[in-house]
PDB file of C-alpha atoms in Angstrom:
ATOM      1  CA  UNK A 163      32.019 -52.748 -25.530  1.00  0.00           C
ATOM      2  CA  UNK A 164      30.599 -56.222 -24.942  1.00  0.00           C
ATOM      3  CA  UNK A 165      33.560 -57.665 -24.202  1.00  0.00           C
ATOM      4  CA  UNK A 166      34.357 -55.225 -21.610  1.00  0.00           C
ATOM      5  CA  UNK A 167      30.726 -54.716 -20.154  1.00  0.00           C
ATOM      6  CA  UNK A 168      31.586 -57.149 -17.112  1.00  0.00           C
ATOM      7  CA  UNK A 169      34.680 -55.405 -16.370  1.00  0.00           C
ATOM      8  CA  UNK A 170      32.780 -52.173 -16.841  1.00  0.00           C
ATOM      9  CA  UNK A 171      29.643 -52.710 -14.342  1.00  0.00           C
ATOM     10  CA  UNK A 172      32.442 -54.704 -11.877  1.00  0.00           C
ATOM     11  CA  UNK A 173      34.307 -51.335 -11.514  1.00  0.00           C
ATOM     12  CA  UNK A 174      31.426 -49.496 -11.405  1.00  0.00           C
ATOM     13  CA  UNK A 175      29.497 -51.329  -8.567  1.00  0.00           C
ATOM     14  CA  UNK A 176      33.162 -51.419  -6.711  1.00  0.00           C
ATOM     15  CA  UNK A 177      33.221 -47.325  -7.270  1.00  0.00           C
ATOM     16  CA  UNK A 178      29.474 -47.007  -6.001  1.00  0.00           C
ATOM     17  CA  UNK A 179      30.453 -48.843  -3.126  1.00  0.00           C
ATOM     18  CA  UNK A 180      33.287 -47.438  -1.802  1.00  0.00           C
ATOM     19  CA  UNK A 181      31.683 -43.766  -2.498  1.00  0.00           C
ATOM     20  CA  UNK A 182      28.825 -45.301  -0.622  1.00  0.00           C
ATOM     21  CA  UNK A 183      31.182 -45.988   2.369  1.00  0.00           C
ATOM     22  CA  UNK A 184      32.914 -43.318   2.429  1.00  0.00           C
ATOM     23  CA  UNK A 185      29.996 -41.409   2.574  1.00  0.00           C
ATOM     24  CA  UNK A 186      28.687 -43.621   5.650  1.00  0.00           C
ATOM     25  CA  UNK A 187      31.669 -44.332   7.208  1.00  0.00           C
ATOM     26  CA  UNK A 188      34.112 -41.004   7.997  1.00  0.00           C
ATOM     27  CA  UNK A 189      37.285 -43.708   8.666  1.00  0.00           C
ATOM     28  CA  UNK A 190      36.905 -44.182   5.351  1.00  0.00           C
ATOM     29  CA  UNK A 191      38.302 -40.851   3.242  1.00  0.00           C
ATOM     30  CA  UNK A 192      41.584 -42.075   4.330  1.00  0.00           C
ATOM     31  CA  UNK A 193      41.247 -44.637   1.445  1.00  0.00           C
ATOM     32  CA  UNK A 194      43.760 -44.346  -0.998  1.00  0.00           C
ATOM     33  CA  UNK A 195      42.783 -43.193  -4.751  1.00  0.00           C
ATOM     34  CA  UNK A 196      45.220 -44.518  -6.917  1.00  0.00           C
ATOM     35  CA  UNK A 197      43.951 -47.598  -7.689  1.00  0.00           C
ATOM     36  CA  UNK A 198      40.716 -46.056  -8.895  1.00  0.00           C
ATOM     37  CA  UNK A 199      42.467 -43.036 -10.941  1.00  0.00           C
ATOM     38  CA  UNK A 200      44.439 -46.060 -12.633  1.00  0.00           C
ATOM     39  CA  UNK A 201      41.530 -48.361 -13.083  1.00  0.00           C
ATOM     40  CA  UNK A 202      40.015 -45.363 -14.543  1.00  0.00           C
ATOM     41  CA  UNK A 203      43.240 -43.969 -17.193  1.00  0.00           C
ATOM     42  CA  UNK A 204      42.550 -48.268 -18.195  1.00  0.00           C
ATOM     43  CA  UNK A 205      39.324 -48.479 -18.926  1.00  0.00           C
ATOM     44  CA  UNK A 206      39.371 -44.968 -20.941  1.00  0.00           C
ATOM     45  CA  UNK A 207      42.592 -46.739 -23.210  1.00  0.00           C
ATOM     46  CA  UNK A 208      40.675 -49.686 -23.527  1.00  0.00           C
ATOM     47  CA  UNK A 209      37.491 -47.348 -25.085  1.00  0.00           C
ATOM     48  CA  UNK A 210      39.579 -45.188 -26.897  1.00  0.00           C
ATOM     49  CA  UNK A 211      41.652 -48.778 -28.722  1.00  0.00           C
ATOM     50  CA  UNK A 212      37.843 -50.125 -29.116  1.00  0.00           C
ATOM     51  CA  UNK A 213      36.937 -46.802 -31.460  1.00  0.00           C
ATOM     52  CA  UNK A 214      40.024 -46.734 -33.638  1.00  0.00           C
ATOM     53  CA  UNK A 215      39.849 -50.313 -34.215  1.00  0.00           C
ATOM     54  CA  UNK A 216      36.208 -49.934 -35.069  1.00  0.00           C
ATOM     55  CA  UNK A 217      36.666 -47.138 -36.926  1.00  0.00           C
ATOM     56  CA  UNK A 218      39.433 -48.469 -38.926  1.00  0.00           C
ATOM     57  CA  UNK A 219      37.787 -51.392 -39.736  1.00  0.00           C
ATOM     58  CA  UNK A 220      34.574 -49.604 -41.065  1.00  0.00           C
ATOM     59  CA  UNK A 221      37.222 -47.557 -43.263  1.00  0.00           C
ATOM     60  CA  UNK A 222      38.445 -51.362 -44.744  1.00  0.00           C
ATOM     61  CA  UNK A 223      34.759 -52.020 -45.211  1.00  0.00           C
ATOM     62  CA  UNK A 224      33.934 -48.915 -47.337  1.00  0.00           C
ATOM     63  CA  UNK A 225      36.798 -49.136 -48.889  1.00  0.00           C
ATOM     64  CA  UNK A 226      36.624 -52.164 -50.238  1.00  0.00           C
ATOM     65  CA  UNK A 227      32.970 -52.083 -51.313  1.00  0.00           C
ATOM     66  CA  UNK A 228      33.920 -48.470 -53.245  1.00  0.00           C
ATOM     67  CA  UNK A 229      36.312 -50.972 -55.375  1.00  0.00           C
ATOM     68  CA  UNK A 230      33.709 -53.563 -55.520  1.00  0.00           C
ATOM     69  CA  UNK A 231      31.342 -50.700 -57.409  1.00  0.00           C
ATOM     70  CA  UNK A 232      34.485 -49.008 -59.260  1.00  0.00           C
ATOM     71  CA  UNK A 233      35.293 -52.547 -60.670  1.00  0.00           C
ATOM     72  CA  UNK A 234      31.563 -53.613 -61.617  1.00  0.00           C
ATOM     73  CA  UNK A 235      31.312 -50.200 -63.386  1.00  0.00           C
ATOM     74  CA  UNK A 236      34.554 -50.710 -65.140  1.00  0.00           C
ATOM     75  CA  UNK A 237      33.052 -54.217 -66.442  1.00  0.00           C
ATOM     76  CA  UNK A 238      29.730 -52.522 -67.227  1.00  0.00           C
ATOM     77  CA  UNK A 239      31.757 -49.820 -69.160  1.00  0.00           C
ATOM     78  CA  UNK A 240      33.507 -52.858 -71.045  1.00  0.00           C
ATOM     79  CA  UNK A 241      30.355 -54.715 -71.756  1.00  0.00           C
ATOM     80  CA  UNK A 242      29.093 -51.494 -73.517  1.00  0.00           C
ATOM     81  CA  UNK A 243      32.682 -51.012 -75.467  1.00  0.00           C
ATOM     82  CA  UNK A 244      33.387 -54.828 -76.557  1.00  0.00           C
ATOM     83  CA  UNK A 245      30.429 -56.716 -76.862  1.00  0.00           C
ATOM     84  CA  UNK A 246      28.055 -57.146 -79.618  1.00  0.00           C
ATOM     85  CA  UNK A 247      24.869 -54.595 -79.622  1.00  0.00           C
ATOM     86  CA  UNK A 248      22.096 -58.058 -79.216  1.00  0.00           C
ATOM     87  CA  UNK A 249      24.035 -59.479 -76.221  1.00  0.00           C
ATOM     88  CA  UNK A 250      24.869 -56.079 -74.675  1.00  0.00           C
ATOM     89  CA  UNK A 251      21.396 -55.875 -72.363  1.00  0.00           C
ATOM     90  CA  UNK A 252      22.113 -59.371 -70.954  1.00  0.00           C
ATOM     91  CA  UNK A 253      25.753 -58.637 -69.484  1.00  0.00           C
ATOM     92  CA  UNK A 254      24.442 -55.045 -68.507  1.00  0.00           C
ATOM     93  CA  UNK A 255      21.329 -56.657 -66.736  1.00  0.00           C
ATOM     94  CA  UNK A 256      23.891 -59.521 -65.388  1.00  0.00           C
ATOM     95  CA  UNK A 257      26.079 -56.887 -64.085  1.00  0.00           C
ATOM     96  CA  UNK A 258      22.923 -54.988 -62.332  1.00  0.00           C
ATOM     97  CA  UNK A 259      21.905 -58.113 -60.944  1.00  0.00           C
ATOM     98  CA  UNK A 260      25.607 -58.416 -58.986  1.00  0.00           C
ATOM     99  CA  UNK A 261      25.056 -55.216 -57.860  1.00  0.00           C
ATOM    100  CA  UNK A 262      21.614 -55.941 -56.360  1.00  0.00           C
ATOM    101  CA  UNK A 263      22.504 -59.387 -54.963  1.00  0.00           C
ATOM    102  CA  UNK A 264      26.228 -58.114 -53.611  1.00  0.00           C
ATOM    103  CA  UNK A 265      24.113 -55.211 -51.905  1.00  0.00           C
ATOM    104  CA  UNK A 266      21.568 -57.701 -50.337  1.00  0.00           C
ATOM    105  CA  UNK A 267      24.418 -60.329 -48.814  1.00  0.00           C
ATOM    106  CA  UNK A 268      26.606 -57.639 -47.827  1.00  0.00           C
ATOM    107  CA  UNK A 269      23.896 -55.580 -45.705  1.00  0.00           C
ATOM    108  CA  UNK A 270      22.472 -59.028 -43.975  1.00  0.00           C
ATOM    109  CA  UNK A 271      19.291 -59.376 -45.880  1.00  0.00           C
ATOM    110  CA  UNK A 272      18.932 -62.936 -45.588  1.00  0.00           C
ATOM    111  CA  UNK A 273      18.914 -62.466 -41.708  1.00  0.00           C
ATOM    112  CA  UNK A 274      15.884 -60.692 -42.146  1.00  0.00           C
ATOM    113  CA  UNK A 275      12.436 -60.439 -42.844  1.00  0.00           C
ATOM    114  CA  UNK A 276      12.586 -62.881 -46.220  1.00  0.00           C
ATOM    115  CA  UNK A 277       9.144 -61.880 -47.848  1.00  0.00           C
ATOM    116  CA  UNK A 278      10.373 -57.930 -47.624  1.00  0.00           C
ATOM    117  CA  UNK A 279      13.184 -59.076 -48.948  1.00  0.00           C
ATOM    118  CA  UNK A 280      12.979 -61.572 -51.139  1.00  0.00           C
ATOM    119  CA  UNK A 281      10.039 -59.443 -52.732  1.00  0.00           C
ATOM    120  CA  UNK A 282      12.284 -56.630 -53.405  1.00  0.00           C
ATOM    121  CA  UNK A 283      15.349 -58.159 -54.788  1.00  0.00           C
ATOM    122  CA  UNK A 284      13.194 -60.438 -57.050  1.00  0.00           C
ATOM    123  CA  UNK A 285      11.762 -57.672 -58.469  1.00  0.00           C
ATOM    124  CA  UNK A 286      14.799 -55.685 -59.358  1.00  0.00           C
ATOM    125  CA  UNK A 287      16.591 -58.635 -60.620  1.00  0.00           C
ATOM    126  CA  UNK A 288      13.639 -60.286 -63.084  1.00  0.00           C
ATOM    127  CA  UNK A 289      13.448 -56.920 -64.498  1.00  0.00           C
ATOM    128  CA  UNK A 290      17.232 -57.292 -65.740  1.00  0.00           C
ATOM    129  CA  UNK A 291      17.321 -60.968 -66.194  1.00  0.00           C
ATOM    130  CA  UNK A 292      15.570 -63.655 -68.541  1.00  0.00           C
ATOM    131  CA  UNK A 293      13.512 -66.327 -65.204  1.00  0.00           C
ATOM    132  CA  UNK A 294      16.359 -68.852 -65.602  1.00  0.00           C
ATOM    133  CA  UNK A 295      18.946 -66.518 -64.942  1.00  0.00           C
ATOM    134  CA  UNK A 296      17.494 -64.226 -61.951  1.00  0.00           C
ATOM    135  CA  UNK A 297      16.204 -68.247 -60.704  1.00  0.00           C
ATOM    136  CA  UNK A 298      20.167 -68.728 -60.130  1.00  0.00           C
ATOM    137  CA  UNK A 299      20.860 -65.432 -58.362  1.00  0.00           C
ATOM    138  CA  UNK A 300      18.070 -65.218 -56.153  1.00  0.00           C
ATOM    139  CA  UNK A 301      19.210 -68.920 -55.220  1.00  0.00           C
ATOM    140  CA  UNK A 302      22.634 -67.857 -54.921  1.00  0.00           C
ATOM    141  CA  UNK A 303      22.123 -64.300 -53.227  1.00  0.00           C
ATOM    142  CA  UNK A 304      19.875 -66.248 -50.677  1.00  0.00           C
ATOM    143  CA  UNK A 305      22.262 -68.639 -49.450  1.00  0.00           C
ATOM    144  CA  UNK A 306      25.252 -66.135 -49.887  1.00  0.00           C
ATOM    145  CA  UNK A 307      27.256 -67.480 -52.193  1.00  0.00           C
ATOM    146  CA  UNK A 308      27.119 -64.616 -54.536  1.00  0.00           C
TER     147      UNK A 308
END
């Protein structure tokens, strides 16, 4: 819709005007509608290609973030199978931490408010992770790099 807001408020000053005339000036009814009713049948094809493209790509999106969980629970679920019981809570709290940090890239939090932020996602990921560890995600989660 951005792209198309100057073509949008273009056609609709030229339609206020010419309903403007007409309505002043009688000489005018005579004025042909196609160009209008075709200007219009555009505009609507262009809105209705802008949705499904939207749409569809909001489908990709969810899509692929339902496979990023599915695959960091499948990892979770093979920490818990294959590892040793003393270094199971480290990979589980590693594989919270992605979770945390993917959430906070992927929904723009470092475009935001950083003390909100940063104060919530530091403490959800020192409660998981020795201070050296959540030290390198918070880094990398604030730059976006992981």
């Amino acid at each position: 819709l951005i792209h198309m807001g100057g073509s949008l408020i273009a056609v609709a000053l030229w339609s206020a005007l010419i309903t403007y005339l007409s309505m002043s000036l009688r000489w005018l009814s005579a004025f042909p509608a196609l160009p209008f009713e075709l200007a219009s049948v555009f505009i609507s094809l262009q809105l209705v290609f802008r949705t499904q493209t939207s749409y569809e790509r909001f489908k990709e999106a969810r899509s692929d973030f339902e496979d990023l969980v599915t695959k960091t629970k499948a990892v979770g679920r093979l920490v818990s199978l294959h590892l040793p019981s003393q270094r199971r809570p480290q990979a589980l709290g590693h594989c919270s931490a992605f979770a945390w940090s993917a959430m906070a890239v992927l929904r723009g939090w470092a475009d935001k408010d950083r003390s909100q932020v940063r104060f919530f996602l530091t403490t959800r990921v020192e409660q998981l992770l020795t201070p050296e560890d959540a030290q390198f995600v918070l880094r990398s989660s604030a730059d976006g790099t992981g």
